[in-house]
Rosetta silent file (secondary structure, phi, psi, omega in degrees, C-alpha in Angstrom):
SEQUENCE: GQSAPLCRANAMAAQADTYTRRTSSFTPFHFMRVSIEFEQSVALTAEQFKMLLTHALTVLHGQAGGAIPVDVISFQPATQTAVVRVPQTGLVKLQTSLTLLGSYDGKACRCSVLQSSPFLMALAAG
SCORE:     score description
SCORE:     0.000 S_00000001
   1 L     0.000  -42.895 -164.153    5.415   48.606  -33.771 S_00000001
   2 L   -72.152  -28.468 -167.214    5.220   45.028  -34.674 S_00000001
   3 L   -65.517  -56.326 -157.135    8.750   43.656  -33.512 S_00000001
   4 H   -43.520  -56.150  169.867    7.860   44.563  -29.981 S_00000001
   5 H   -64.895  -11.576  178.757    5.062   42.282  -29.353 S_00000001
   6 H   -87.792  -35.782  152.773    6.979   39.608  -31.038 S_00000001
   7 H   -44.922  -68.551  179.332   10.002   40.376  -28.983 S_00000001
   8 H   -43.433  -52.296 -170.577    7.701   39.682  -25.879 S_00000001
   9 H   -81.976   -9.199  175.025    6.122   36.780  -26.838 S_00000001
  10 H   -94.144  -12.477  167.151    9.291   35.014  -28.028 S_00000001
  11 H   -82.136  -14.579  176.111   10.757   36.011  -24.644 S_00000001
  12 H   -79.545  -35.680  166.118    7.932   34.725  -22.833 S_00000001
  13 H   -61.032  -35.246  166.782    7.893   31.292  -24.839 S_00000001
  14 H   -78.475  -30.624  143.749   11.605   31.421  -23.819 S_00000001
  15 H   -26.664  -67.364 -169.292   10.780   32.031  -20.325 S_00000001
  16 H   -75.330  -22.042  176.873    8.210   29.175  -20.115 S_00000001
  17 H   -90.932   -7.382  169.258   10.744   26.790  -21.593 S_00000001
  18 H   -69.600  -36.674 -174.565   13.088   27.610  -19.007 S_00000001
  19 L  -104.676   94.294  166.875   10.629   27.284  -16.208 S_00000001
  20 L  -127.593  137.355 -154.157    9.068   24.149  -15.738 S_00000001
  21 L   -87.260  115.335  174.402    6.971   23.093  -12.681 S_00000001
  22 L  -101.748  121.434 -169.685    7.766   19.454  -11.597 S_00000001
  23 L  -126.581  134.945 -174.647    5.342   17.651   -9.327 S_00000001
  24 L  -137.654  136.637 -172.066    5.579   14.043   -8.373 S_00000001
  25 L  -106.916  -16.635 -179.651    2.786   11.918   -6.583 S_00000001
  26 L   -50.575  115.794 -174.888    5.083    8.852   -6.530 S_00000001
  27 L  -122.060  152.941  175.097    5.894    7.488   -2.933 S_00000001
  28 L   -58.140  -48.593  176.272    8.077    4.451   -2.193 S_00000001
  29 E  -106.309  158.023  173.076    5.268    2.820   -0.191 S_00000001
  30 E  -136.669  145.780 -171.669    1.999    2.200    0.078 S_00000001
  31 E  -128.193  142.186 -174.919   -0.329    1.553    3.277 S_00000001
  32 E  -139.729  157.499 -173.146   -3.414   -0.327    3.808 S_00000001
  33 E  -119.434  106.093  179.856   -5.382   -1.140    6.446 S_00000001
  34 E   -94.996  102.450 -164.562   -6.200   -4.954    6.868 S_00000001
  35 E   -82.479  160.133  159.598   -9.036   -7.046    8.730 S_00000001
  36 E  -146.515  128.597  173.530   -8.936  -10.885    9.056 S_00000001
  37 E  -126.606  150.058 -168.124  -11.810  -12.998   10.251 S_00000001
  38 E  -115.194  162.557  177.678  -11.568  -16.761   11.020 S_00000001
  39 L   -99.140   -0.541  148.148  -14.765  -18.659   11.028 S_00000001
  40 L  -116.356  168.833 -175.667  -13.895  -20.010   14.518 S_00000001
  41 L   -73.140  109.638  173.152  -12.442  -17.778   17.147 S_00000001
  42 L  -125.460  128.146  162.957   -8.628  -17.194   16.344 S_00000001
  43 L  -116.384  137.811 -171.836   -6.640  -14.344   17.953 S_00000001
  44 L  -125.872  151.795  168.370   -3.699  -13.605   16.472 S_00000001
  45 L   -85.690 -172.844 -178.841   -0.530  -11.201   17.483 S_00000001
  46 H   -70.558  -57.709  172.348    1.057   -8.681   15.474 S_00000001
  47 H   -41.964  -59.054 -162.080    4.065  -11.218   14.644 S_00000001
  48 H   -65.222  -24.808  177.853    1.581  -13.967   13.829 S_00000001
  49 H   -56.856  -49.933 -175.349   -0.304  -11.114   11.582 S_00000001
  50 H   -83.668  -28.309  170.389    2.792  -10.424    9.681 S_00000001
  51 H   -61.403  -44.454 -172.064    3.719  -14.379    9.311 S_00000001
  52 H   -81.394   -7.636  161.214    0.040  -14.598    7.610 S_00000001
  53 H   -82.939  -48.151 -166.138    0.930  -11.842    5.100 S_00000001
  54 H   -80.373   -8.452  168.301    4.079  -13.223    4.206 S_00000001
  55 H   -83.905  -32.512  172.451    2.470  -16.576    3.880 S_00000001
  56 H   -57.497  -48.625 -170.382   -0.215  -15.317    1.841 S_00000001
  57 H   -65.823  -43.265  172.872    2.373  -13.713   -0.618 S_00000001
  58 H   -47.477  -40.038  175.185    4.245  -17.270   -0.752 S_00000001
  59 H   -78.143  -42.139  169.129    1.568  -19.269   -1.522 S_00000001
  60 H   -74.353  -26.555 -157.014    0.325  -17.200   -4.391 S_00000001
  61 L  -130.816   -0.934  169.001    3.708  -15.650   -5.886 S_00000001
  62 H    79.774 -179.384 -177.032    6.398  -18.209   -4.568 S_00000001
  63 H   -34.664  -50.868 -169.432    9.508  -17.296   -2.859 S_00000001
  64 H   -59.273  -38.985  171.153    9.837  -14.118   -4.760 S_00000001
  65 H   -52.131  -60.398 -169.454    6.351  -12.987   -3.222 S_00000001
  66 H   -66.233  -13.831  160.383    7.200  -13.977   -0.075 S_00000001
  67 H   -58.849  -30.569 -155.713   10.442  -11.857   -0.378 S_00000001
  68 L   -63.231  125.457  149.141    8.138   -8.431   -0.638 S_00000001
  69 L   -58.749  109.299 -163.225    8.957   -6.484    2.465 S_00000001
  70 L  -127.916  117.484  173.003    5.632   -6.076    4.349 S_00000001
  71 E  -109.560  138.232  172.715    5.686   -4.148    7.744 S_00000001
  72 E   -83.794  105.056 -170.757    3.044   -4.261   10.164 S_00000001
  73 E   -89.372  -50.572  168.460    3.040   -0.409   11.554 S_00000001
  74 E  -118.138  151.104  169.106   -0.073   -0.944   13.720 S_00000001
  75 E  -144.503  125.060 -163.464   -2.236   -3.924   15.041 S_00000001
  76 E  -102.061  109.405 -171.233   -5.270   -3.814   16.940 S_00000001
  77 L   -68.024  -42.822 -169.108   -5.812   -7.484   18.707 S_00000001
  78 L   -58.693  -44.403 -172.058   -9.487   -6.727   19.623 S_00000001
  79 L  -113.541   15.679 -167.294  -10.794   -6.421   15.839 S_00000001
  80 L    37.813   53.213 -168.224   -7.729   -8.245   14.246 S_00000001
  81 E  -102.200  104.141  174.339   -7.129   -5.101   12.295 S_00000001
  82 E  -120.847  166.035  153.272   -3.531   -3.912   11.177 S_00000001
  83 E  -114.052  131.552  174.612   -1.988   -1.128    8.989 S_00000001
  84 E  -108.921  159.009  179.567    0.443   -2.557    6.823 S_00000001
  85 E  -125.925  129.272  175.437    3.383   -0.898    4.578 S_00000001
  86 E  -140.930  153.025  173.141    4.168   -2.532    1.495 S_00000001
  87 E   -60.680  147.591  168.824    6.610   -1.188   -1.479 S_00000001
  88 H   -58.738  -22.579 -165.987    4.740   -0.003   -4.133 S_00000001
  89 H   -88.560    1.691 -178.315    6.143   -2.486   -6.605 S_00000001
  90 H  -125.270   22.604 -175.589    4.530   -5.157   -4.190 S_00000001
  91 H   -92.921  -64.575  177.718    1.142   -3.732   -3.722 S_00000001
  92 H   -25.693  -66.146  178.756   -0.902   -5.660   -6.469 S_00000001
  93 H   -37.186  -64.820 -173.840    0.937   -8.879   -5.190 S_00000001
  94 H   -75.288  -24.257  155.670   -0.186   -8.285   -1.525 S_00000001
  95 H   -56.403  -75.405  171.224   -3.736   -7.224   -2.704 S_00000001
  96 H   -43.756  -40.565  178.549   -4.186  -10.435   -4.971 S_00000001
  97 H   -77.430  -32.004 -157.613   -2.674  -12.623   -2.077 S_00000001
  98 H  -105.604  -34.712  174.951   -4.792  -11.428    0.516 S_00000001
  99 H   -65.102  -33.808 -155.480   -8.037  -11.638   -1.653 S_00000001
 100 H   -82.725  -39.097 -171.999   -7.132  -15.207   -2.637 S_00000001
 101 L   -56.263  144.814 -158.486   -6.316  -16.536    1.014 S_00000001
 102 L  -121.321  -51.207  179.412   -8.692  -18.881    2.038 S_00000001
 103 E  -157.008  159.829 -175.518   -7.340  -20.373    5.317 S_00000001
 104 L  -150.938  122.835 -167.984   -4.355  -19.680    7.104 S_00000001
 105 L    72.793   34.137 -173.206   -3.086  -22.717    9.972 S_00000001
 106 L    79.434   -8.974 -168.776   -5.715  -24.909    8.879 S_00000001
 107 L  -119.541  141.247 -168.967   -8.270  -22.658    9.790 S_00000001
 108 E   -81.277  150.086 -170.132  -10.672  -20.874    7.226 S_00000001
 109 E  -145.232  176.929  165.759  -10.436  -17.402    6.953 S_00000001
 110 E  -152.171  159.343 -176.864  -11.112  -14.375    4.949 S_00000001
 111 E  -123.685  132.075  168.913   -8.785  -10.993    4.556 S_00000001
 112 E  -118.321  141.862  158.171  -10.448   -7.363    3.741 S_00000001
 113 E  -102.441  115.117 -170.470   -8.560   -4.493    2.597 S_00000001
 114 E  -106.377  -17.257  178.346  -10.441   -1.907    4.259 S_00000001
 115 E  -161.130  151.225  153.178   -8.349    1.335    3.191 S_00000001
 116 E  -152.375  149.887 -175.206   -5.629    1.852    0.988 S_00000001
 117 E  -169.578  145.396  178.764   -3.566    4.818    0.256 S_00000001
 118 L   -76.750   -4.162  169.404    0.067    5.980   -0.594 S_00000001
 119 L  -117.433  136.878  177.278   -0.180    8.189    2.337 S_00000001
 120 H   -49.332  -52.366 -165.481   -0.252    7.153    5.925 S_00000001
 121 H   -59.587  -27.319  178.469   -2.224    9.913    7.127 S_00000001
 122 H   -59.556  -37.232  173.707   -5.270    9.135    4.852 S_00000001
 123 H   -85.612  -20.329  161.752   -5.764    6.301    6.958 S_00000001
 124 H   -51.663  -13.631  175.942   -5.757    7.713   10.198 S_00000001
 125 H   -89.724  -13.524  170.518   -8.826    9.729    9.262 S_00000001
 126 L  -109.939    0.000    0.000  -10.832    6.570    8.828 S_00000001
């Protein structure tokens, strides 16, 4: 009588060993909504904004930082705000570079990361 429950328990344990659920939250890219403000009125284009991002990375992290691929997904000239995509491996470097950037092209500025998410759709809500 006792061997049947043990057999079922062993069978269930064996079945649990063969079935494993794997989930992964790793995404290769990270998305950020970034804005820039200048002390004086300066209007950047999307290309200039991308150059600013590369400049910030190069200033703080050298040529290796400047080589991190950063893409401007969308750019709003009226608010000087962009949605950018960066590889997960370069996320912290981009955030620190933007935080510490104090001037661009000889003009005082401030960059702010308004939103950050591994999912582009998360930025659409805000």
